[in-house]
Amino acid sequence: MNQTNAAPPAGPPEDAEPGLIDTVPGEDAAAAESRHDEDDRLKPEYVSAVREAVEQGDRDRARELVSPLHPADIADLIELTPAEERADIIAALGDLVGAEVLSELNEYVRDDLIEALEPQQVADLASELDTDDAVAIIEDMEEADQQAVLDAMEPEDRAAIESALAYPEESAGRLMQRDLIAVPPHMNVGQVIDYLRDGQRLTTDFWEIFVVDEAHHPIGTCQLSWVLTCPRSIPIADVMKREQTLIPVDMDQEEVALRFQKYALISAAVVDAEGRLVGMITVDDILHIVQEEAGEDILRLSGAGDGDINEPILESYKGRVRWLLSNLVTALVASTIIGIFEGTIEKMVALATLMPIVAGVGGNAGSQTMAVTVRALATNQITASNRWRTVLREIRVALLNGSTVACVLGIGVAIVFGNIVLGGVIAAAMMANIVTAGLAGASIPLIFDRFDADPAVASSIFVTMVTDSMGFLAFLGLATAAGLTG
Amino acid sequence: MNQTNAAPPAGPPEDAEPGLIDTVPGEDAAAAESRHDEDDRLKPEYVSAVREAVEQGDRDRARELVSPLHPADIADLIELTPAEERADIIAALGDLVGAEVLSELNEYVRDDLIEALEPQQVADLASELDTDDAVAIIEDMEEADQQAVLDAMEPEDRAAIESALAYPEESAGRLMQRDLIAVPPHMNVGQVIDYLRDGQRLTTDFWEIFVVDEAHHPIGTCQLSWVLTCPRSIPIADVMKREQTLIPVDMDQEEVALRFQKYALISAAVVDAEGRLVGMITVDDILHIVQEEAGEDILRLSGAGDGDINEPILESYKGRVRWLLSNLVTALVASTIIGIFEGTIEKMVALATLMPIVAGVGGNAGSQTMAVTVRALATNQITASNRWRTVLREIRVALLNGSTVACVLGIGVAIVFGNIVLGGVIAAAMMANIVTAGLAGASIPLIFDRFDADPAVASSIFVTMVTDSMGFLAFLGLATAAGLTG
């Protein structure tokens, strides 16, 4: 049997974890409805009931309430409980809070809880999990604590985790499981099925079988449905598909997620630098990453750091204040530009009243273009082939937006202030600023991307600086040039 | 055989579509590398080479270049080609642009191409696809065109698509496939395998087998790996897991995606109002939705509409200008507040120079809090149980941010302007505005959510209005009250 890095196959699933639970067997639908709202979130009354039982020391009642829950829901329950009550609730629930719940928990909440555990307890929990989930629990610990946990583990589990930790953070090597089924091409379907039935267990779910050559290079892949629908006598080499997506072990998780999405993968083989099969990534771990990575852009564009509501307050503060201070600097640039025109403003204070409109609406136009560009970059929709076409497209949209907003604003100002020149000046400035915003909003993220910097991280500071400065400069400059205050 | 809504099972996969292609068999790695960059995007030189071949009428060369590509990559190639060349390239590629490519295409690009096709051509393409992909192609057509396509289809395909179209847009009913394997509980593993091997074909990939009772209510589910690892004699009722996530057919796709993620599903049964099994949703279709929904928030928060770079310019204009005009109205509110203090500004023009700083940095702080809150709401992290705790948390972060920024700004202004009172006034105003921003940024999305409105759609207009108005009011008001200009 040619099977490296492959644990024995799984047996029958009597001990499989419940996958989920709309109603628990033997329980009526009403009981389930008393827990979840229509969006599948735990109802506040239910959370309160559990908290109350724990507070009153009624452990049995708490366990009775919580026992029908899926591990993901128990994790939600813990997250929805105020931080200071979490230790009590976990103590009351006992073995209901197992390794699976831990791996579903928000990482900040989990790190908090893990700090309170002994290394041996963490080691025991981690060894119940797939390698990738165990790594996720251990990777954020302080190095000394991490070492203590590793020391407390069985040598085999420990080796698997240590080798995963040797790969860079957020790489395929951290995401992959080592348990997989790999067979040589000369087996036939019947032999593969017999091998799978052999009574040993693969600790993880699997969706495809990898076919490898003698050097453990993947040469094909076989969905389980193909194995099931083929006669026993057919060689696996005739069933397998030769083309498959191979994930290099050092590939960044964002890139891995994009491949899963592009090629509609359920699982994929991970290969080392020599092209040998070293692990498998499954789509259930990818869903979290797609969600995270797609959601990250919004947080980065606004400088909200990790942006997790469970993040310790001091960390949120550190992440966000840096951004606000950077924005303070760019605001000073805009302020300096206004300062140049103090004389003009002194003569016509109405300009001070109107100038934030030009800067503000321009800033909004810049945000729109920037959001579109950052998303398109994140989903690999923009390459060198259509980069300038995209900028041109945004400028054309900006010309249309600018004309409309400039007309409305110009006419309005001319009427309210009874001053046609002022109306013309603000319309021209608005037009100029929206077009500038379109150009900056599209090209600044592209420039960051071109130099391999994350376009979401710093673009908005620069775009805001451009639209603020341009807004004040165009409006006050044109007002001065038009002799409005002369 | 108790099997409704279930097509015959799949046969061996000789005709399965290639799942992907790092290298095509018989081709060296260098050839693949000449097409894709390290991020798996098509290289601009490759795209240019294809465009050139098409332009020169060298159809064979174009086909030779494109034939090793996966359908998803052919779709990318078409998207990366300027709109005016797309018809030519598709004509040149002929049958390489099949139904699968069409279903991978960006919807705007696809709708453009489909308009140029005859109803019979669209019908032929759609009938090659799974129901969910066929529906995606047809659902956006004008009603008359849609009817023409449906009329041109085989009755069976037509019925499947019509019944999918009867469900609301973006609901589970539109996403599901009707082809699935459903078996009665009295079969044993061997009978199930024999049934699957029966030589008929299921046109779609499948990952689990549903067990249904006589009324077609799902009573359990069975992963293929369990079937494969169990002895033939075991009844399927002993292999299946009774707990399973059932997706109501009218559930919104965002909610479906959250369930897949929460419970790490690969596929799930879809049931009608009577609880009967009517279809199956697989995770490969969910990945796109997670990506879309998570990415949508950033576009909605900035009012960028659909925010697709392939959207027709006029549609982008319509979507965005509405937002800019709304922002114009809120900017007028801020402008009116400044107007109240014209007398103060007249006496001390420096105030006009400084006031955008207070409003701008406050706006940034508001965006941060809003982004965090909108993401937490979208991922079901906030419920009534922790709503106010979250607002309180954001206010605490705001107090820290506010103190820091206010100190830096206040001291700076006091020194530069040699005016301690002015420094104190701007520091107090900055502090007040950042705390207001924290309160508004957290509570406005929560209020929208509370009333079942999408918190991403309108929050930022209101938050900006609050931070702008508060910024100007606090700064100019305090300056007046402090007698700075008196």
Short mmCIF file of C-alpha atoms in Angstrom, two decimals, chain A residues 212-415:
data_model
loop_
_atom_site.label_atom_id
_atom_site.label_comp_id
_atom_site.label_asym_id
_atom_site.label_seq_id
_atom_site.Cartn_x
_atom_site.Cartn_y
_atom_site.Cartn_z
CA VAL A 212 -0.07 8.96 -6.24
CA ASP A 213 2.96 7.50 -7.97
CA GLU A 214 5.82 5.76 -6.19
CA ALA A 215 7.49 9.04 -5.32
CA HIS A 216 4.17 10.25 -3.80
CA HIS A 217 3.55 12.76 -6.53
CA PRO A 218 -0.18 13.15 -7.12
CA ILE A 219 -1.10 11.86 -10.56
CA GLY A 220 -4.86 11.99 -10.35
CA THR A 221 -7.88 12.46 -8.17
CA CYS A 222 -11.06 10.54 -7.74
CA GLN A 223 -14.28 11.88 -6.27
CA LEU A 224 -15.98 9.42 -3.96
CA SER A 225 -19.09 9.50 -6.14
CA TRP A 226 -17.02 8.14 -9.04
CA VAL A 227 -15.71 5.28 -6.92
CA LEU A 228 -19.25 4.49 -5.83
CA THR A 229 -20.73 4.50 -9.31
CA CYS A 230 -18.05 2.40 -11.03
CA PRO A 231 -17.86 -1.40 -11.23
CA ARG A 232 -15.35 -2.99 -8.85
CA SER A 233 -13.14 -4.33 -11.66
CA ILE A 234 -12.22 -0.96 -13.19
CA PRO A 235 -8.67 0.24 -12.43
CA ILE A 236 -8.63 3.40 -10.37
CA ALA A 237 -6.32 4.90 -13.00
CA ASP A 238 -9.26 4.78 -15.44
CA VAL A 239 -11.62 6.41 -12.98
CA MET A 240 -9.41 9.21 -11.80
CA LYS A 241 -9.20 12.63 -13.38
CA ARG A 242 -5.64 13.56 -14.29
CA GLU A 243 -6.09 17.31 -14.18
CA GLN A 244 -6.29 18.63 -10.67
CA THR A 245 -5.54 21.77 -8.75
CA LEU A 246 -2.39 21.31 -6.72
CA ILE A 247 -1.89 23.77 -3.89
CA PRO A 248 1.76 24.60 -3.08
CA VAL A 249 2.27 24.24 0.65
CA ASP A 250 3.53 27.83 1.03
CA MET A 251 0.66 29.45 -0.90
CA ASP A 252 -1.13 32.26 0.95
CA GLN A 253 -4.58 31.33 2.23
CA GLU A 254 -6.24 34.15 0.30
CA GLU A 255 -4.85 32.70 -2.93
CA VAL A 256 -5.94 29.21 -1.87
CA ALA A 257 -9.46 30.52 -1.31
CA LEU A 258 -9.54 32.15 -4.74
CA ARG A 259 -8.55 28.85 -6.37
CA PHE A 260 -11.23 26.93 -4.51
CA GLN A 261 -13.73 29.46 -5.71
CA LYS A 262 -12.53 29.74 -9.28
CA TYR A 263 -12.42 26.01 -9.83
CA ALA A 264 -15.38 25.06 -7.55
CA LEU A 265 -13.26 22.70 -5.45
CA ILE A 266 -14.45 20.62 -2.51
CA SER A 267 -10.97 19.55 -1.49
CA ALA A 268 -7.51 19.82 -3.01
CA ALA A 269 -4.11 18.19 -2.69
CA VAL A 270 -1.29 20.15 -1.09
CA VAL A 271 2.20 19.49 -2.44
CA ASP A 272 5.67 20.40 -1.19
CA ALA A 273 8.41 22.05 -3.24
CA GLU A 274 9.30 18.66 -4.75
CA GLY A 275 5.71 18.12 -5.83
CA ARG A 276 5.02 15.40 -3.25
CA LEU A 277 1.59 15.07 -1.69
CA VAL A 278 1.82 16.32 1.90
CA GLY A 279 -1.75 17.15 2.83
CA MET A 280 -5.27 18.06 1.86
CA ILE A 281 -7.34 21.22 2.26
CA THR A 282 -11.13 20.94 2.42
CA VAL A 283 -13.66 23.57 1.47
CA ASP A 284 -15.26 23.84 4.91
CA ASP A 285 -12.08 25.51 6.15
CA ILE A 286 -12.05 27.74 3.08
CA LEU A 287 -15.52 29.23 3.69
CA HIS A 288 -14.25 30.94 6.83
CA ILE A 289 -11.32 32.36 4.93
CA VAL A 290 -13.41 33.68 2.06
CA GLN A 291 -15.69 35.36 4.59
CA GLU A 292 -12.74 36.78 6.52
CA GLU A 293 -10.75 37.99 3.54
CA ALA A 294 -13.75 39.55 1.80
CA GLY A 295 -14.79 41.21 5.04
CA GLU A 296 -11.30 42.40 5.84
CA ASP A 297 -11.22 44.97 3.05
CA ILE A 298 -14.00 47.03 4.59
CA LEU A 299 -12.15 47.07 7.91
CA ARG A 300 -8.82 47.91 6.32
CA LEU A 301 -10.25 50.67 4.15
CA SER A 302 -11.61 52.34 7.27
CA GLY A 303 -8.51 51.62 9.33
CA ALA A 304 -10.43 49.53 11.84
CA GLY A 305 -7.61 47.01 12.30
CA ASP A 306 -8.81 43.50 13.02
CA GLY A 307 -12.22 44.95 13.63
CA ASP A 308 -13.44 42.15 15.83
CA ILE A 309 -15.95 43.01 18.54
CA ASN A 310 -14.19 40.57 20.85
CA GLU A 311 -10.78 42.18 20.47
CA PRO A 312 -9.41 43.54 23.77
CA ILE A 313 -10.16 47.26 23.96
CA LEU A 314 -6.52 48.27 24.25
CA GLU A 315 -5.67 46.41 21.05
CA SER A 316 -8.57 48.03 19.20
CA TYR A 317 -7.37 51.37 20.48
CA LYS A 318 -3.81 50.80 19.30
CA GLY A 319 -4.95 49.67 15.86
CA ARG A 320 -7.36 52.52 15.33
CA VAL A 321 -5.56 55.47 16.89
CA ARG A 322 -2.61 54.99 14.56
CA TRP A 323 -5.00 55.46 11.66
CA LEU A 324 -6.67 58.51 13.19
CA LEU A 325 -3.30 60.13 13.78
CA SER A 326 -2.34 59.48 10.15
CA ASN A 327 -5.59 61.09 9.12
CA LEU A 328 -4.79 64.01 11.38
CA VAL A 329 -1.64 64.57 9.34
CA THR A 330 -3.51 64.47 6.04
CA ALA A 331 -6.15 66.80 7.48
CA LEU A 332 -3.35 69.24 8.27
CA VAL A 333 -2.45 69.31 4.58
CA ALA A 334 -6.01 70.31 3.73
CA SER A 335 -5.95 72.80 6.57
CA THR A 336 -2.76 74.34 5.26
CA ILE A 337 -4.36 74.82 1.87
CA ILE A 338 -7.28 76.64 3.48
CA GLY A 339 -4.75 78.74 5.37
CA ILE A 340 -3.35 80.03 2.09
CA PHE A 341 -6.74 81.50 1.30
CA GLU A 342 -7.42 83.10 4.69
CA GLY A 343 -7.49 86.50 3.06
CA THR A 344 -10.14 85.38 0.61
CA ILE A 345 -12.28 83.84 3.33
CA GLU A 346 -12.00 86.95 5.47
CA LYS A 347 -13.58 88.94 2.67
CA MET A 348 -16.34 86.45 2.02
CA VAL A 349 -17.18 84.18 4.95
CA ALA A 350 -19.79 82.33 2.88
CA LEU A 351 -16.87 80.50 1.28
CA ALA A 352 -16.06 78.90 4.64
CA THR A 353 -19.66 77.75 4.85
CA LEU A 354 -19.63 76.15 1.45
CA MET A 355 -16.15 74.66 1.18
CA PRO A 356 -16.81 71.51 3.25
CA ILE A 357 -19.51 70.55 0.73
CA VAL A 358 -17.03 70.43 -2.13
CA ALA A 359 -14.51 68.45 -0.10
CA GLY A 360 -17.08 66.13 1.47
CA VAL A 361 -19.01 65.09 -1.63
CA GLY A 362 -15.70 64.67 -3.46
CA GLY A 363 -14.57 62.40 -0.64
CA ASN A 364 -17.70 60.30 -1.05
CA ALA A 365 -17.12 59.97 -4.78
CA GLY A 366 -13.56 58.87 -4.06
CA SER A 367 -14.76 56.25 -1.58
CA GLN A 368 -17.12 54.79 -4.16
CA THR A 369 -14.45 54.40 -6.80
CA MET A 370 -11.95 53.10 -4.28
CA ALA A 371 -14.36 50.46 -2.93
CA VAL A 372 -15.07 49.23 -6.46
CA THR A 373 -11.38 49.07 -7.35
CA VAL A 374 -10.32 47.37 -4.11
CA ARG A 375 -13.01 44.69 -4.51
CA ALA A 376 -12.13 44.08 -8.14
CA LEU A 377 -8.47 43.70 -7.20
CA ALA A 378 -9.29 41.35 -4.34
CA THR A 379 -11.27 39.08 -6.65
CA ASN A 380 -8.57 39.06 -9.34
CA GLN A 381 -10.82 40.89 -11.78
CA ILE A 382 -8.21 43.51 -12.64
CA THR A 383 -4.89 42.60 -14.20
CA ALA A 384 -2.41 44.49 -16.34
CA SER A 385 -4.71 43.64 -19.28
CA ASN A 386 -7.56 45.87 -18.14
CA ARG A 387 -5.95 48.16 -15.59
CA TRP A 388 -6.09 51.36 -17.58
CA ARG A 389 -9.42 50.49 -19.09
CA THR A 390 -10.77 50.34 -15.53
CA VAL A 391 -9.34 53.75 -14.62
CA LEU A 392 -10.82 55.20 -17.80
CA ARG A 393 -14.17 53.65 -16.97
CA GLU A 394 -14.15 55.25 -13.51
CA ILE A 395 -13.28 58.63 -14.98
CA ARG A 396 -16.21 58.38 -17.36
CA VAL A 397 -18.54 57.56 -14.47
CA ALA A 398 -17.01 60.49 -12.57
CA LEU A 399 -17.68 62.87 -15.46
CA LEU A 400 -21.36 61.93 -15.40
CA ASN A 401 -21.58 62.12 -11.60
CA GLY A 402 -19.64 65.39 -11.55
CA SER A 403 -21.86 67.08 -14.13
CA THR A 404 -25.02 66.16 -12.27
CA VAL A 405 -23.87 67.11 -8.79
CA ALA A 406 -22.16 70.28 -10.05
CA CYS A 407 -25.35 71.44 -11.81
CA VAL A 408 -27.56 70.84 -8.79
CA LEU A 409 -25.13 72.47 -6.39
CA GLY A 410 -24.23 75.38 -8.68
CA ILE A 411 -27.83 76.32 -9.41
CA GLY A 412 -28.79 75.95 -5.77
CA VAL A 413 -25.94 78.16 -4.55
CA ALA A 414 -26.56 80.78 -7.26
CA ILE A 415 -30.19 81.05 -6.17
#
